[in-house]
Coordinates of C-alpha atoms and ligand atoms in Angstrom, one line a residue:
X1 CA -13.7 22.2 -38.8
X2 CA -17.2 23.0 -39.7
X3 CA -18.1 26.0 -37.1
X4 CA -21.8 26.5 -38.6
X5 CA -24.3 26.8 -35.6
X6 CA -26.6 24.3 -37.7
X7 CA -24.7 21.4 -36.7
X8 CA -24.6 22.6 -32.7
X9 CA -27.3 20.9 -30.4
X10 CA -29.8 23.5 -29.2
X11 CA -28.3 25.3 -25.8
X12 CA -32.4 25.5 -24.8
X13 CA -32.2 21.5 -23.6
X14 CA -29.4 19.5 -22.7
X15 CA -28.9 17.0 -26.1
X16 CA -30.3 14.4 -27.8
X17 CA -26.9 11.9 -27.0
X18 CA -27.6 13.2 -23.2
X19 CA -31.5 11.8 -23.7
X20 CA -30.5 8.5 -25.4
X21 CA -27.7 7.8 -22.7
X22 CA -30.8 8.4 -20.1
X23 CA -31.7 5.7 -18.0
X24 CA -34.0 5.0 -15.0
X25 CA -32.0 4.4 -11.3
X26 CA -33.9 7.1 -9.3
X27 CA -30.8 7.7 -6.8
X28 CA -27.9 7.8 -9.3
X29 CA -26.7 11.7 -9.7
X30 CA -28.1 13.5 -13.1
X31 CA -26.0 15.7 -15.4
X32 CA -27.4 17.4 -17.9
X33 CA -25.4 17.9 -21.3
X34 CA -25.2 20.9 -24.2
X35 CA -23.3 20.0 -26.8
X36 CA -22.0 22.7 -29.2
X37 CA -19.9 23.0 -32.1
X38 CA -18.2 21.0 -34.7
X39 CA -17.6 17.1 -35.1
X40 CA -14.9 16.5 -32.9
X41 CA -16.2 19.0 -30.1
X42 CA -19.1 16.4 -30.7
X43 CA -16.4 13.9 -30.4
X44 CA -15.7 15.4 -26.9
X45 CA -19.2 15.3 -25.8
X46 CA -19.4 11.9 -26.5
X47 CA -16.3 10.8 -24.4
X48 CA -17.6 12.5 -21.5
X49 CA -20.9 11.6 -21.5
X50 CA -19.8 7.6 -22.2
X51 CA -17.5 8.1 -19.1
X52 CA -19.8 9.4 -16.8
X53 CA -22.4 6.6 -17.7
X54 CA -19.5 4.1 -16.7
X55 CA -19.4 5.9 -13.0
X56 CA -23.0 5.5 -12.9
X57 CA -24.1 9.0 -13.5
X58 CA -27.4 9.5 -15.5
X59 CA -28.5 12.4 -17.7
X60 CA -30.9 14.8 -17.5
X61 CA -33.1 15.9 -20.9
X62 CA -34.2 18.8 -18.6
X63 CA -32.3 21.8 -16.5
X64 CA -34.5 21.1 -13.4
X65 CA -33.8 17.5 -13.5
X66 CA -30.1 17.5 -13.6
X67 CA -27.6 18.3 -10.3
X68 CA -25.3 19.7 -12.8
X69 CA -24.9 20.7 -16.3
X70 CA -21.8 20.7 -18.3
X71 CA -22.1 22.9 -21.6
X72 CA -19.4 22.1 -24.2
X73 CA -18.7 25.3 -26.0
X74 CA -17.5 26.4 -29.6
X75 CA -15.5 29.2 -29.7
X76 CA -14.9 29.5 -33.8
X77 CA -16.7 32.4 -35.2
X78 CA -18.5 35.4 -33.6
X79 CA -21.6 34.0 -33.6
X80 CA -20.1 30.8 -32.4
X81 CA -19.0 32.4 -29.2
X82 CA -22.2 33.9 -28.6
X83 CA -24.4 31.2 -29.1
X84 CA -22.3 29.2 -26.5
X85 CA -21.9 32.0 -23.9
X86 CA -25.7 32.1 -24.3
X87 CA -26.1 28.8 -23.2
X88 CA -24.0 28.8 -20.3
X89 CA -25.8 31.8 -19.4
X90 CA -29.0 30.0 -19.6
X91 CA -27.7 27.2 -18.0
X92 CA -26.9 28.9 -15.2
X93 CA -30.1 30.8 -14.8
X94 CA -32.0 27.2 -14.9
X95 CA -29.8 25.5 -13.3
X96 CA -26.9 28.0 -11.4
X97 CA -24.4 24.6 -11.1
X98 CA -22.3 24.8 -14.8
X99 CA -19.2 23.1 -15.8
X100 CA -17.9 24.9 -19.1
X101 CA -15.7 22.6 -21.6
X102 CA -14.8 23.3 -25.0
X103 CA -12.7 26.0 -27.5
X104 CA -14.6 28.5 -25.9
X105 CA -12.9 27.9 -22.8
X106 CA -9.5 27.8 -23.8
X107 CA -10.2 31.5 -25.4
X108 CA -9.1 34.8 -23.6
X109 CA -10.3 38.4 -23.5
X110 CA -7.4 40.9 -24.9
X111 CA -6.5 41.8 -21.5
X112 CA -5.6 37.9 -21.2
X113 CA -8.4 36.8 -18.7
X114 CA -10.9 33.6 -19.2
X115 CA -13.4 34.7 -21.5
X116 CA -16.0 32.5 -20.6
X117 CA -15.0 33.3 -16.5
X118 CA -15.5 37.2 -17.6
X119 CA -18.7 36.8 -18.8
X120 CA -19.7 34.2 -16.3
X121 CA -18.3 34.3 -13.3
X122 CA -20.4 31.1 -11.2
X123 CA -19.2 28.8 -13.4
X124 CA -18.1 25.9 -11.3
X125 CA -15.4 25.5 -13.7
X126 CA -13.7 25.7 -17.0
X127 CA -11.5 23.6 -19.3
X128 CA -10.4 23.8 -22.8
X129 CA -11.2 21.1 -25.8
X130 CA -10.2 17.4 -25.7
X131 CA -10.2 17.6 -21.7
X132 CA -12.3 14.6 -20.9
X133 CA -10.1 13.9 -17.4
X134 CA -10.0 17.5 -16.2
X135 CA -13.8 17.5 -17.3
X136 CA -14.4 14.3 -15.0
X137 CA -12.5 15.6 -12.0
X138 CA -14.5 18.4 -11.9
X139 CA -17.5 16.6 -11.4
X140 CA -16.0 14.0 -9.2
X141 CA -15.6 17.3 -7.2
X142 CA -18.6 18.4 -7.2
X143 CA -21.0 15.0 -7.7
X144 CA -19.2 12.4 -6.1
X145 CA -19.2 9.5 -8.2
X146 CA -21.7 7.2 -7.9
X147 CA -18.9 3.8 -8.4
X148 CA -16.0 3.1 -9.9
X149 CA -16.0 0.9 -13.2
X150 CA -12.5 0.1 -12.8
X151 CA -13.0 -1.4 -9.2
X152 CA -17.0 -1.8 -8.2
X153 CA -17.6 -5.4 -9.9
X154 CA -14.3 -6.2 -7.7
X155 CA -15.2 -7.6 -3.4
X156 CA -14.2 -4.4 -1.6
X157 CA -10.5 -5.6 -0.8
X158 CA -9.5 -6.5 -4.1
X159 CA -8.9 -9.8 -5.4
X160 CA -6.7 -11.4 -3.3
X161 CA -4.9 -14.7 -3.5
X162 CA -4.2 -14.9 0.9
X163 CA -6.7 -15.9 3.0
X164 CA -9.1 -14.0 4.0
X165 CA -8.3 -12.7 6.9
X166 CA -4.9 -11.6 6.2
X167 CA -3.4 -9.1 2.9
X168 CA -0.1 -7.6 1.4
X169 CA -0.3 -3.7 1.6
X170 CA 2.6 -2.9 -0.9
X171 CA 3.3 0.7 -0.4
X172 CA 6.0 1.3 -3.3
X173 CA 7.8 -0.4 -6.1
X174 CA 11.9 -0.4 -6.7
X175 CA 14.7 0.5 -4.6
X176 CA 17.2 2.7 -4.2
X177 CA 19.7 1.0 -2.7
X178 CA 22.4 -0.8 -5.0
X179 CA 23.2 -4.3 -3.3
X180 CA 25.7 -6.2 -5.5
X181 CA 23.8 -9.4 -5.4
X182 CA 20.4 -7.8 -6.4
X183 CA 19.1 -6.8 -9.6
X184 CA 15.7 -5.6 -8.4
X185 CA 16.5 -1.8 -8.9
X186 CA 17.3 -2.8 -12.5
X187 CA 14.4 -4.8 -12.9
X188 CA 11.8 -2.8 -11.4
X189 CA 13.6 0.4 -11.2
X190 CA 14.0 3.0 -8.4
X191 CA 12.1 3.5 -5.6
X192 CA 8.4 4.8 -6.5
X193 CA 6.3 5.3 -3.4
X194 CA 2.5 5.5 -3.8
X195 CA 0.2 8.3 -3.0
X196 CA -0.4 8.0 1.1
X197 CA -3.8 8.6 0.3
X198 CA -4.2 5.5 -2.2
X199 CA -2.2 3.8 0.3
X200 CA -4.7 4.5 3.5
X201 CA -7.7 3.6 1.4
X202 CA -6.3 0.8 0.2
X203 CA -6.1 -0.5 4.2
X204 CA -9.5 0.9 4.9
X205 CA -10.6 -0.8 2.1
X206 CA -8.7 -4.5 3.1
X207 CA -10.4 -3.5 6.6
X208 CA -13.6 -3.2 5.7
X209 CA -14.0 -6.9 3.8
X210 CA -12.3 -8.4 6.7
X211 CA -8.8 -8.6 6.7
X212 CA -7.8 -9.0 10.1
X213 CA -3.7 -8.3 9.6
X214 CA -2.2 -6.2 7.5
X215 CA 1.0 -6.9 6.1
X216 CA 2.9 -3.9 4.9
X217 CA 6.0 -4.8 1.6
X218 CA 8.0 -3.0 -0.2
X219 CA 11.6 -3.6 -1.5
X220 CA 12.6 -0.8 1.5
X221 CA 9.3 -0.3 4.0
X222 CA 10.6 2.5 5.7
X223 CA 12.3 4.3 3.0
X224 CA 8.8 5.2 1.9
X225 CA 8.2 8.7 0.2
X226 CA 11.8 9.5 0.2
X227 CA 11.3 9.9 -3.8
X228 CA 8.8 12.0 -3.5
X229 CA 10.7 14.5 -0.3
X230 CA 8.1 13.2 1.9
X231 CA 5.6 15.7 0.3
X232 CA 2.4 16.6 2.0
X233 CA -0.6 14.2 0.6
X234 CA -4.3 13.7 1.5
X235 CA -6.3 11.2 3.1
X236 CA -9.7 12.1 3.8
X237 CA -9.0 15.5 3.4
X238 CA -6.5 15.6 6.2
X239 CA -3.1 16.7 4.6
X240 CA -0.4 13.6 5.2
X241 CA 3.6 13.7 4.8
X242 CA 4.1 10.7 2.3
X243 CA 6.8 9.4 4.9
X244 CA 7.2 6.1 6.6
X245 CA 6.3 6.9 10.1
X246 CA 3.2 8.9 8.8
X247 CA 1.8 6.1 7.3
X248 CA 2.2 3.8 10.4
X249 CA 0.7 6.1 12.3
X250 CA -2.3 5.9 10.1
X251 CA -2.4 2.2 9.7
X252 CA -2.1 2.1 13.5
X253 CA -5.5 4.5 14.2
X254 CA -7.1 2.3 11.3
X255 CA -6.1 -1.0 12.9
X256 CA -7.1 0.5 16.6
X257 CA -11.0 1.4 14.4
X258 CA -11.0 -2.1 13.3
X259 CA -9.4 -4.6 15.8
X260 CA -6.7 -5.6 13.5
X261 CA -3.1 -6.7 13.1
X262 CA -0.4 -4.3 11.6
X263 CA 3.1 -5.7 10.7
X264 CA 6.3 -4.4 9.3
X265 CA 8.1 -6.0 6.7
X266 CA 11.6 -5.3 4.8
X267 CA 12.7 -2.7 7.3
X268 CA 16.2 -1.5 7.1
X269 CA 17.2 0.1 10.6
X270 CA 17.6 3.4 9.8
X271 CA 17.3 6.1 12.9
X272 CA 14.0 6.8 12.0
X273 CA 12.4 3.3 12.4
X274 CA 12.6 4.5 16.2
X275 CA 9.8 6.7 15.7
X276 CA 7.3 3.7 15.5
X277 CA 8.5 1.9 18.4
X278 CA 6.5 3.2 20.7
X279 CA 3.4 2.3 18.6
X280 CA 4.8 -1.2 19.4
X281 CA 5.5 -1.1 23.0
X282 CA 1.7 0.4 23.2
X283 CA 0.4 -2.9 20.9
X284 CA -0.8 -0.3 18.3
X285 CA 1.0 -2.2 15.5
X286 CA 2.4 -5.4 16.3
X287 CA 5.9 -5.6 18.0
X288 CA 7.6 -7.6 15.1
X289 CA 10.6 -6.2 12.8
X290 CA 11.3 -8.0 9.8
X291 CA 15.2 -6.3 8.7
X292 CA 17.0 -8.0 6.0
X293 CA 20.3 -7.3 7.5
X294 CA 21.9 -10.5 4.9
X295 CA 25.6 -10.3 7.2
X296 CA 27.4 -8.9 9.7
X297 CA 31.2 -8.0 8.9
X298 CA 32.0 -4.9 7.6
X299 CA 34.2 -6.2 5.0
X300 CA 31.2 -8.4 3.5
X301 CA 28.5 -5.8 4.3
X302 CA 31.0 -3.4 2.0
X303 CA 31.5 -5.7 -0.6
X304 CA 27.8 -6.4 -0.6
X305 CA 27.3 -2.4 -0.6
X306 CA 25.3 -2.7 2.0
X307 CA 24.7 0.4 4.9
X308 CA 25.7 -0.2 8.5
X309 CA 28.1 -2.9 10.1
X310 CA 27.5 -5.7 12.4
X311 CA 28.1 -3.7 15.3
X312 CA 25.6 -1.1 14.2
X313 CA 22.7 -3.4 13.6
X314 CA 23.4 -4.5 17.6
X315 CA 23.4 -1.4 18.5
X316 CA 19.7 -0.4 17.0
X317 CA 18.4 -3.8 18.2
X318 CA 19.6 -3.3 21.4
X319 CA 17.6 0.1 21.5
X320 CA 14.6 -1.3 19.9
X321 CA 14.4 -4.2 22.7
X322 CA 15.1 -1.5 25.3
X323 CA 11.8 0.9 24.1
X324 CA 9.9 -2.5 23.3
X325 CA 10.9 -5.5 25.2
X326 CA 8.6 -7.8 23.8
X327 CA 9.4 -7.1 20.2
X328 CA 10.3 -9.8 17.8
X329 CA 12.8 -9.4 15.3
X330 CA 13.3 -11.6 11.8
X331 CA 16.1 -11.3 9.5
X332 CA 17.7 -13.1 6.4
X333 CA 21.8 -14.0 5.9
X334 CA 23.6 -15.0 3.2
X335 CA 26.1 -17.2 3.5
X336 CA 29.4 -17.7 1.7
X337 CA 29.4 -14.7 -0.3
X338 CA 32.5 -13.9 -2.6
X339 CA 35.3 -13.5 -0.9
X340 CA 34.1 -14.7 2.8
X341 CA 36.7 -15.5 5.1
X342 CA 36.7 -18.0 7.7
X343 CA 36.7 -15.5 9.9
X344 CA 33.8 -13.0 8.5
X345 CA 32.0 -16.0 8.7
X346 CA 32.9 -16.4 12.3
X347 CA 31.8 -12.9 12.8
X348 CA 28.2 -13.6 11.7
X349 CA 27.8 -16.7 13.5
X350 CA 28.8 -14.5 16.9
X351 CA 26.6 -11.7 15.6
X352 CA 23.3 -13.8 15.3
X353 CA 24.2 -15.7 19.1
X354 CA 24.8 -11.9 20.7
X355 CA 21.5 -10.3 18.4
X356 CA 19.3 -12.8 19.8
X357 CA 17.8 -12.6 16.1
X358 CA 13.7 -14.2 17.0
X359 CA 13.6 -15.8 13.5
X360 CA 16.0 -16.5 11.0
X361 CA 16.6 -16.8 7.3
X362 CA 19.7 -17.8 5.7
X363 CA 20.7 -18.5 1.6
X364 CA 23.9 -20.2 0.6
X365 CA 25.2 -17.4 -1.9
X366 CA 24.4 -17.9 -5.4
X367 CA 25.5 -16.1 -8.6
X368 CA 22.1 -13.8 -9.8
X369 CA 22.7 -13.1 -13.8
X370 CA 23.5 -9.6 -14.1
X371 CA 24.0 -9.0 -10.5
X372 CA 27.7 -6.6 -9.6
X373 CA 28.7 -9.6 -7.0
X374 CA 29.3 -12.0 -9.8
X375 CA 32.8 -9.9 -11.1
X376 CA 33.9 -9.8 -7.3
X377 CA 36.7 -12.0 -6.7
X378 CA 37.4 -15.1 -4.2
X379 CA 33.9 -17.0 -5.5
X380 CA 33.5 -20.0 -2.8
X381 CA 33.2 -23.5 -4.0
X382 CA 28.7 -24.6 -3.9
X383 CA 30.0 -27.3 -1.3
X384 CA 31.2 -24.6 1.1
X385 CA 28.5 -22.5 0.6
X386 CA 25.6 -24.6 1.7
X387 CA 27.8 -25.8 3.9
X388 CA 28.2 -22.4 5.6
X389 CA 24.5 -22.1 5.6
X390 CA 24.0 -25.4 7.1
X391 CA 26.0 -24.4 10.1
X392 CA 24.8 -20.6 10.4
X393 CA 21.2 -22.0 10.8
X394 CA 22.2 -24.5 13.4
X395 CA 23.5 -21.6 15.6
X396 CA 20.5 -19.3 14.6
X397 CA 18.0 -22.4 15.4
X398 CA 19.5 -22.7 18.7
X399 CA 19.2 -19.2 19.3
X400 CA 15.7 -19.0 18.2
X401 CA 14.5 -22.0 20.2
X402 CA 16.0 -20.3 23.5
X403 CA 14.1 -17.6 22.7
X404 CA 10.9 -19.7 21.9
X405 CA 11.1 -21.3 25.4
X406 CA 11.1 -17.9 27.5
X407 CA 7.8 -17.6 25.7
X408 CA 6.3 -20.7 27.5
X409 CA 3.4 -19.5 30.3
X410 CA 2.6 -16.2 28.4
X411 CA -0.6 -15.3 27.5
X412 CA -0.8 -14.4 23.9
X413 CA -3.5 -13.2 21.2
X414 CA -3.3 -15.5 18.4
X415 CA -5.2 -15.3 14.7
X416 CA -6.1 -18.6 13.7
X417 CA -5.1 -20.0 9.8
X418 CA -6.6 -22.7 9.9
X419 CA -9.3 -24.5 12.8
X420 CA -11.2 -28.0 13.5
X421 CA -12.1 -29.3 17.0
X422 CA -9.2 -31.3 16.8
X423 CA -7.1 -28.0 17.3
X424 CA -5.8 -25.2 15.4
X425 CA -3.0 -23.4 13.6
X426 CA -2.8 -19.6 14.4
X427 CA -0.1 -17.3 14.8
X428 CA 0.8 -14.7 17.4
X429 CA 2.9 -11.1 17.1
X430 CA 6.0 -12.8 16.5
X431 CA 4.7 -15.4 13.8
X432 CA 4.0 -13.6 10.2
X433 CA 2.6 -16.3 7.6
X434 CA 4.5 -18.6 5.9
X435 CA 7.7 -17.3 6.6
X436 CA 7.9 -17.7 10.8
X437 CA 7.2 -21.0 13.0
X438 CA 2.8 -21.1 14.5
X439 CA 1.0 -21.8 17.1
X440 CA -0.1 -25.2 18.1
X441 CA -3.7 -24.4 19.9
X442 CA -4.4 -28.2 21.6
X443 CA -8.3 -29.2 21.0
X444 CA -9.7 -28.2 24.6
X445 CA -11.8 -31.0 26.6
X446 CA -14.9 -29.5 27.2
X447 CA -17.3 -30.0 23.7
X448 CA -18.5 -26.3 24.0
X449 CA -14.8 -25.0 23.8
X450 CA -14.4 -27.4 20.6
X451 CA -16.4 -25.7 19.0
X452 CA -15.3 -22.5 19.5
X453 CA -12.0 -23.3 18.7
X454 CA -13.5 -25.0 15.4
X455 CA -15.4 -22.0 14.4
X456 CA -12.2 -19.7 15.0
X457 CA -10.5 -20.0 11.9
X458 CA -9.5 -15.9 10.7
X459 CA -10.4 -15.0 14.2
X460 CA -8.5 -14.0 16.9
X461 CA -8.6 -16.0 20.2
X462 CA -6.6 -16.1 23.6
X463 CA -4.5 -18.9 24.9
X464 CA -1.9 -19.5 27.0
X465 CA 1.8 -20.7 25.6
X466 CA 2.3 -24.7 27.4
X467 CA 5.8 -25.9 25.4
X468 CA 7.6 -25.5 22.4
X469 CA 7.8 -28.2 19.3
X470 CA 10.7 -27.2 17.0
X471 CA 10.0 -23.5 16.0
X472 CA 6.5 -23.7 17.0
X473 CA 4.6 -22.7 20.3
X474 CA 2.0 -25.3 21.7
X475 CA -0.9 -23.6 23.2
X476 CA -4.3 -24.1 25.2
X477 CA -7.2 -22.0 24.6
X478 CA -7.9 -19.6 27.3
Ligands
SF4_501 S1 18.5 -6.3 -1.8 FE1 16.8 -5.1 -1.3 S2 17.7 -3.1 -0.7 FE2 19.3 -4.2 -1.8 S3 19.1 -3.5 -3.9 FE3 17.8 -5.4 -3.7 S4 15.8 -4.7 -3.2 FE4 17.2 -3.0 -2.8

């Protein structure tokens, strides 16, 4: 450490690094710098000062100029110290809005207080050396930054590889659950949900460019923030329980601000998914629940260590169709799972005929490598396995389609994939993409309406349900 004054910029203008990083857009916010002390407080200076030019600050070679100065100290020797209380002091009076960095401010008085906050009490704040993030957060509070290198050459959503008008909002990673034919929680670990905040902005963001529907993921939607004890977090400076319901809320009042599409995916029907079905019944987020419920016995669901039995799931479905009639439900099976008996297999079948499941998935069983469910005993032969499948989607298709029909004469709001004059492909509440059966919108007769309906592609229109082709709805534009 070399502590000699002579190598310290001088505390009566901001430095010569500050003057060379200067540059000329008139609206970006201007810092000005003093840089004290030894090498690698110089070091420190130059960290800071190459950050803030990334965010788009500028820097000030004069205390009037600048919004802000930040004054990184040396704290070494006697005269050290004075020299650099000095200059905040100065700063201050030329400027009065300081941020203090540096040895000094690590230092305390011998009754244990800040030194530099003893001597200068207006300080905006104060860190110690090597504290280029606490140093940058301070501004940020006090400047706003003027972009964000990491995300400003980005479109305002993100890169995304869905259409336009539709985008994943993945609201955690890993589960904590401990299915025996999954290895996701040892792939990707337990369940880490993000920051509400990051998750809210993230929306507004998707909003903003255009995205029409959001689609929330996770591994377990609704188990979201039960890592973190559902813990108070911000958005817009409103405090915000990081907990499932919460966040629809949110998502709801953001979709209501920009006419747009909210739906739930990987829900598991724990009690608390109630809470949102009244923002369903009232079309704040769309009346769709997609719960992987993967079978229906208890003995399977057991063996699969999987929550809640056949009966169960009714009953919360049952409830969910009672506080929202009109809501659609989507789940995945598996068929032929170690160990399944003729008659748990019976037991599904009846399950998915008295559910009245909307849209169906269903996987023969198959080994995953390193998965618990591959040392369980009573393995079915491939054969029967696809063949259970093959049979569990005839019922659930039949089921489905009897469901479709009861949809014929509605009038629906559809978001349209993909448009010409010749017709279009769109999707209502109860059709998520690429998983789900469409809507068939016919081409209309009159020229005018043909080109509306070609111009409607990732735009919502009305029309009115006329038949039903397979697991899709034909339609005529309203
Ligand atoms: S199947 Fe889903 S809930 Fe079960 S462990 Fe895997 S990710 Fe978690």
């Amino acid at each position: 450490m070399n502590p000699h004054p002579a190598d310290a910029q001088s505390p009566r203008q901001p430095s010569q690094s500050a003057q060379a990083a200067q540059a000329d857009p008139a609206a970006a916010p201007r810092i000005g710098f003093v840089s004290l002390g030894c090498p690698k407080a110089l070091v420190d200076s130059e960290r800071i000062l190459s950050r803030l030019r990334a965010e788009g600050y500028q820097t000030s070679s004069s205390y009037a100029g600048a919004d802000l100065v930040i004054v990184n100290t040396c704290g070494f020797i006697d005269d050290a110290v004075r020299e650099s209380l000095d200059a905040i002091g100065e700063a201050l009076h030329q400027n009065g809005r300081v941020l203090v960095t540096g040895c000094l401010g690590a230092r305390s008085d011998p009754q244990g207080d800040n030194l530099v906050r003893k001597v200068h009490p207006k300080v905006l704040a104060v860190t110690g050396p090597q504290a280029t993030e606490e140093v940058l957060g301070h501004v940020h509070a006090s400047l706003p930054k003027p972009h964000d290198p990491f995300v400003d050459l980005l479109p305002p959503g993100g890169l995304k590889l869905t259409p336009r008008h539709y985008a994943y909002l993945k609201i955690s990673e890993g589960c904590n659950q401990s299915c025996s034919f999954c290895i996701i929680p040892g792939m990707r670990g337990k369940l880490v949900s993000r920051p509400i905040g990051e998750v809210l902005d993230e929306a507004q963001a998707l909003l903003r460019a255009g995205v029409r529907e959001l689609l929330v993921v996770s591994q377990d939607t609704a188990a979201y923030g039960s890592d973190l004890k559902y813990r108070t977090g911000f958005w817009q400076g409103r405090p915000l329980r990081t907990r499932f319901a919460e966040l629809v809320r949110a998502l709801a009042a953001l979709a209501d601000e920009h006419d747009a599409w909210v739906r739930l995916h990987y829900i598991y029907p724990y009690p608390h998914v109630d809470e949102v079905l009244p923002l369903m019944a009232q079309g704040r987020i769309l009346p769709y629940l997609d719960v992987p419920l993967q079978h229906a016995h208890a003995q399977v669901l057991r063996r699969m260590r999987r929550p809640a039995g056949g009966e169960r799931a009714l009953e919360r479905i049952a409830a969910w169709r009672q506080a929202c009639p009109q809501i659609a439900i989507r789940s995945t099976f598996i068929a032929g799972f170690p160990g399944e008996t003729d008659e748990e297999f019976e037991t599904l079948l009846d399950f998915v005929r008295r559910a009245e499941i909307d849209r169906v998935g269903c996987f023969a069983y198959s080994p995953v490598q390193g998965a618990a469910a591959n040392e369980l005993p009573g393995a079915l032969p491939d054969a029967l396995r696809e063949a259970r499948r093959e049979r569990f989607m005839q019922v659930a298709e039949q089921v489905s389609v009897q469901r479709l029909r009861r949809r014929v004469g509605q009038e629906l709001q559809v978001l349209v994939d993909s448009a010409s004059r010749s017709g279009a492909v769109a999707r209502s509440y109860a059709e998520a993409p690429e998983i789900d059966g469409k809507v068939l919108v016919a081409a209309p007769e009159r020229a005018s309406a043909r080109m509306r309906l070609a111009q409607s592609g990732g735009q919502f229109l009305r029309v009115r349900v006329v038949g039903t082709q397979g697991h899709d709805l034909l339609a005529q534009m309203l």
